[in-house]
PDB file of C-alpha atoms in Angstrom:
ATOM      1  CA  UNK A   7     123.256  93.443 -36.679  1.00 71.00           C
ATOM      2  CA  UNK A   8     126.005  94.948 -38.847  1.00 75.00           C
ATOM      3  CA  UNK A   9     125.958  94.090 -42.518  1.00 84.00           C
ATOM      4  CA  UNK A  10     129.039  93.825 -44.681  1.00 87.00           C
ATOM      5  CA  UNK A  11     128.106  97.037 -46.445  1.00 88.00           C
ATOM      6  CA  UNK A  12     127.893  98.935 -43.162  1.00 85.00           C
ATOM      7  CA  UNK A  13     131.310  97.688 -42.059  1.00 87.00           C
ATOM      8  CA  UNK A  14     132.920  98.604 -45.392  1.00 91.00           C
ATOM      9  CA  UNK A  15     131.388 102.075 -45.224  1.00 91.00           C
ATOM     10  CA  UNK A  16     132.567 102.588 -41.653  1.00 88.00           C
ATOM     11  CA  UNK A  17     136.117 101.512 -42.513  1.00 90.00           C
ATOM     12  CA  UNK A  18     136.021 103.822 -45.537  1.00 95.00           C
ATOM     13  CA  UNK A  19     135.072 106.661 -43.191  1.00 94.00           C
ATOM     14  CA  UNK A  20     138.234 105.968 -41.176  1.00 94.00           C
ATOM     15  CA  UNK A  21     140.224 106.453 -44.392  1.00 96.00           C
ATOM     16  CA  UNK A  22     138.305 109.632 -45.151  1.00 96.00           C
ATOM     17  CA  UNK A  23     139.132 110.812 -41.627  1.00 94.00           C
ATOM     18  CA  UNK A  24     142.844 110.329 -42.265  1.00 95.00           C
ATOM     19  CA  UNK A  25     142.604 112.287 -45.521  1.00 96.00           C
ATOM     20  CA  UNK A  26     140.605 115.061 -43.836  1.00 95.00           C
ATOM     21  CA  UNK A  27     143.180 115.272 -41.038  1.00 93.00           C
ATOM     22  CA  UNK A  28     146.056 115.530 -43.497  1.00 93.00           C
ATOM     23  CA  UNK A  29     144.323 118.123 -45.701  1.00 94.00           C
ATOM     24  CA  UNK A  30     143.168 120.160 -42.716  1.00 92.00           C
ATOM     25  CA  UNK A  31     146.676 120.162 -41.263  1.00 90.00           C
ATOM     26  CA  UNK A  32     148.025 121.337 -44.598  1.00 90.00           C
ATOM     27  CA  UNK A  33     145.669 124.337 -44.852  1.00 91.00           C
ATOM     28  CA  UNK A  34     144.863 125.309 -41.251  1.00 89.00           C
ATOM     29  CA  UNK A  35     147.619 127.944 -40.994  1.00 86.00           C
ATOM     30  CA  UNK A  36     147.331 129.278 -44.527  1.00 85.00           C
ATOM     31  CA  UNK A  37     145.489 132.559 -45.026  1.00 80.00           C
ATOM     32  CA  UNK A  38     144.721 132.967 -41.344  1.00 80.00           C
ATOM     33  CA  UNK A  39     141.947 132.653 -40.169  1.00 86.00           C
ATOM     34  CA  UNK A  40     140.281 131.358 -43.342  1.00 92.00           C
ATOM     35  CA  UNK A  41     142.501 128.301 -43.633  1.00 91.00           C
ATOM     36  CA  UNK A  42     141.378 127.177 -40.188  1.00 91.00           C
ATOM     37  CA  UNK A  43     137.736 127.897 -41.013  1.00 93.00           C
ATOM     38  CA  UNK A  44     138.069 125.878 -44.227  1.00 93.00           C
ATOM     39  CA  UNK A  45     139.727 122.983 -42.373  1.00 93.00           C
ATOM     40  CA  UNK A  46     137.011 122.886 -39.704  1.00 93.00           C
ATOM     41  CA  UNK A  47     134.292 123.093 -42.373  1.00 94.00           C
ATOM     42  CA  UNK A  48     135.941 120.129 -44.101  1.00 94.00           C
ATOM     43  CA  UNK A  49     135.790 118.109 -40.872  1.00 94.00           C
ATOM     44  CA  UNK A  50     132.138 119.058 -40.301  1.00 93.00           C
ATOM     45  CA  UNK A  51     131.075 118.173 -43.841  1.00 94.00           C
ATOM     46  CA  UNK A  52     132.916 114.845 -43.642  1.00 94.00           C
ATOM     47  CA  UNK A  53     131.204 114.133 -40.319  1.00 93.00           C
ATOM     48  CA  UNK A  54     127.782 114.835 -41.801  1.00 92.00           C
ATOM     49  CA  UNK A  55     128.635 112.545 -44.711  1.00 91.00           C
ATOM     50  CA  UNK A  56     129.766 109.847 -42.294  1.00 90.00           C
ATOM     51  CA  UNK A  57     126.560 110.075 -40.277  1.00 89.00           C
ATOM     52  CA  UNK A  58     124.364 109.925 -43.365  1.00 89.00           C
ATOM     53  CA  UNK A  59     126.317 107.185 -45.104  1.00 88.00           C
ATOM     54  CA  UNK A  60     127.698 104.993 -42.321  1.00 85.00           C
ATOM     55  CA  UNK A  61     125.835 105.954 -39.147  1.00 86.00           C
ATOM     56  CA  UNK A  62     127.302 106.334 -35.681  1.00 86.00           C
ATOM     57  CA  UNK A  63     130.073 103.815 -36.239  1.00 90.00           C
ATOM     58  CA  UNK A  64     131.192 105.737 -39.336  1.00 90.00           C
ATOM     59  CA  UNK A  65     131.246 108.988 -37.373  1.00 91.00           C
ATOM     60  CA  UNK A  66     133.309 107.387 -34.632  1.00 92.00           C
ATOM     61  CA  UNK A  67     135.840 105.969 -37.096  1.00 93.00           C
ATOM     62  CA  UNK A  68     136.005 109.299 -38.945  1.00 93.00           C
ATOM     63  CA  UNK A  69     136.846 111.040 -35.656  1.00 92.00           C
ATOM     64  CA  UNK A  70     139.489 108.408 -34.857  1.00 93.00           C
ATOM     65  CA  UNK A  71     141.036 108.743 -38.334  1.00 94.00           C
ATOM     66  CA  UNK A  72     141.051 112.537 -38.185  1.00 92.00           C
ATOM     67  CA  UNK A  73     142.427 112.737 -34.660  1.00 91.00           C
ATOM     68  CA  UNK A  74     145.093 110.103 -35.260  1.00 92.00           C
ATOM     69  CA  UNK A  75     146.410 111.728 -38.434  1.00 92.00           C
ATOM     70  CA  UNK A  76     146.442 115.169 -36.791  1.00 90.00           C
ATOM     71  CA  UNK A  77     148.237 113.681 -33.768  1.00 89.00           C
ATOM     72  CA  UNK A  78     150.921 112.093 -35.946  1.00 91.00           C
ATOM     73  CA  UNK A  79     151.413 115.295 -37.935  1.00 89.00           C
ATOM     74  CA  UNK A  80     151.593 117.357 -34.737  1.00 87.00           C
ATOM     75  CA  UNK A  81     154.840 115.707 -33.710  1.00 87.00           C
ATOM     76  CA  UNK A  82     158.242 117.107 -34.607  1.00 86.00           C
ATOM     77  CA  UNK A  83     159.601 116.348 -38.057  1.00 84.00           C
ATOM     78  CA  UNK A  84     163.121 115.224 -38.997  1.00 87.00           C
ATOM     79  CA  UNK A  85     164.543 118.732 -38.538  1.00 87.00           C
ATOM     80  CA  UNK A  86     162.522 119.300 -35.330  1.00 84.00           C
ATOM     81  CA  UNK A  87     160.047 121.488 -37.216  1.00 84.00           C
ATOM     82  CA  UNK A  88     156.301 121.144 -36.622  1.00 83.00           C
ATOM     83  CA  UNK A  89     153.228 121.440 -38.820  1.00 84.00           C
ATOM     84  CA  UNK A  90     150.911 122.302 -35.945  1.00 82.00           C
ATOM     85  CA  UNK A  91     152.535 125.009 -33.861  1.00 82.00           C
ATOM     86  CA  UNK A  92     151.688 125.631 -30.230  1.00 83.00           C
ATOM     87  CA  UNK A  93     149.720 128.757 -31.097  1.00 86.00           C
ATOM     88  CA  UNK A  94     145.987 129.458 -30.843  1.00 87.00           C
ATOM     89  CA  UNK A  95     145.399 128.433 -34.472  1.00 87.00           C
ATOM     90  CA  UNK A  96     147.249 125.175 -33.919  1.00 86.00           C
ATOM     91  CA  UNK A  97     145.439 124.395 -30.687  1.00 87.00           C
ATOM     92  CA  UNK A  98     142.037 125.031 -32.268  1.00 88.00           C
ATOM     93  CA  UNK A  99     142.942 122.762 -35.176  1.00 87.00           C
ATOM     94  CA  UNK A 100     144.231 120.046 -32.858  1.00 82.00           C
ATOM     95  CA  UNK A 101     140.865 120.077 -31.104  1.00 81.00           C
ATOM     96  CA  UNK A 102     139.164 120.150 -34.513  1.00 79.00           C
ATOM     97  CA  UNK A 103     138.413 116.437 -34.430  1.00 69.00           C
ATOM     98  CA  UNK A 104     135.810 117.417 -31.850  1.00 77.00           C
ATOM     99  CA  UNK A 105     133.876 119.118 -34.637  1.00 85.00           C
ATOM    100  CA  UNK A 106     132.742 115.622 -35.597  1.00 84.00           C
ATOM    101  CA  UNK A 107     130.542 115.677 -32.523  1.00 82.00           C
ATOM    102  CA  UNK A 108     128.639 118.687 -33.903  1.00 84.00           C
ATOM    103  CA  UNK A 109     127.265 116.303 -36.511  1.00 84.00           C
ATOM    104  CA  UNK A 110     126.005 114.148 -33.653  1.00 84.00           C
ATOM    105  CA  UNK A 111     123.870 117.098 -32.547  1.00 86.00           C
ATOM    106  CA  UNK A 112     122.158 117.387 -35.940  1.00 83.00           C
ATOM    107  CA  UNK A 113     118.522 116.217 -35.968  1.00 81.00           C
ATOM    108  CA  UNK A 114     118.106 112.577 -36.936  1.00 80.00           C
ATOM    109  CA  UNK A 115     115.368 113.482 -39.448  1.00 79.00           C
ATOM    110  CA  UNK A 116     118.074 115.009 -41.659  1.00 81.00           C
ATOM    111  CA  UNK A 117     119.472 111.512 -42.141  1.00 78.00           C
ATOM    112  CA  UNK A 118     116.246 109.519 -42.400  1.00 77.00           C
ATOM    113  CA  UNK A 119     115.356 107.585 -45.535  1.00 76.00           C
ATOM    114  CA  UNK A 120     111.661 107.565 -44.698  1.00 78.00           C
ATOM    115  CA  UNK A 121     109.468 109.538 -47.103  1.00 79.00           C
ATOM    116  CA  UNK A 122     107.748 112.618 -45.744  1.00 74.00           C
ATOM    117  CA  UNK A 123     104.052 112.038 -45.101  1.00 77.00           C
ATOM    118  CA  UNK A 124     101.577 114.635 -46.386  1.00 78.00           C
ATOM    119  CA  UNK A 125     100.268 116.752 -43.560  1.00 71.00           C
ATOM    120  CA  UNK A 126     103.470 116.635 -41.535  1.00 64.00           C
ATOM    121  CA  UNK A 127     105.613 119.650 -40.840  1.00 61.00           C
ATOM    122  CA  UNK A 128     108.213 118.668 -43.451  1.00 53.00           C
ATOM    123  CA  UNK A 129     105.590 118.272 -46.150  1.00 46.00           C
ATOM    124  CA  UNK A 130     104.077 121.666 -45.356  1.00 45.00           C
ATOM    125  CA  UNK A 131     107.484 123.287 -45.654  1.00 52.00           C
ATOM    126  CA  UNK A 132     108.054 121.607 -49.004  1.00 51.00           C
ATOM    127  CA  UNK A 133     104.660 122.749 -50.291  1.00 51.00           C
ATOM    128  CA  UNK A 134     103.116 119.268 -50.503  1.00 49.00           C
ATOM    129  CA  UNK A 135      99.471 119.094 -49.643  1.00 50.00           C
ATOM    130  CA  UNK A 136      98.919 122.769 -50.378  1.00 51.00           C
ATOM    131  CA  UNK A 137      95.941 123.217 -52.630  1.00 52.00           C
ATOM    132  CA  UNK A 138      95.325 126.159 -54.885  1.00 51.00           C
ATOM    133  CA  UNK A 139      92.005 127.164 -56.416  1.00 54.00           C
ATOM    134  CA  UNK A 140      91.138 124.976 -59.370  1.00 54.00           C
ATOM    135  CA  UNK A 141      93.761 122.314 -58.585  1.00 51.00           C
ATOM    136  CA  UNK A 142      92.554 118.757 -58.695  1.00 55.00           C
ATOM    137  CA  UNK A 143      93.914 115.843 -56.721  1.00 53.00           C
ATOM    138  CA  UNK A 144      95.606 114.568 -59.887  1.00 54.00           C
ATOM    139  CA  UNK A 145      97.307 117.934 -60.324  1.00 51.00           C
ATOM    140  CA  UNK A 146      98.551 117.929 -56.748  1.00 51.00           C
ATOM    141  CA  UNK A 147     100.226 114.514 -57.040  1.00 53.00           C
ATOM    142  CA  UNK A 148     101.738 115.322 -60.415  1.00 51.00           C
ATOM    143  CA  UNK A 149      99.824 112.529 -62.206  1.00 48.00           C
TER     144      UNK A 149
END
């Protein structure tokens, strides 16, 4: 069921999740509220990448990597200082791994490799199958 390529991609998404968690933790309090917005946008874009590239397993491992790195960084440091303070910005960022599940709500057609058939809604939006006066079939297909 799972190919080697799919497993490698999913494991890579766990590594990307760790990096996203570390980077998001680093910027979430900077330039409030834009640092938090940037960090959450980073998580969402990584989740969309994971869904497109590695499927549901990749999204799950990305969420695990993000949440685990944020959880580790949320603990007290050597001098009892914290990177994620118990403030609204910190609490929103700590729950930021949940943003991965927004990618789960995206339509599956965004991630499909199937070509769009002429006459379907997607083809009409892209302008395929629209004829103009004087256009031949060869002109419409680009041949």
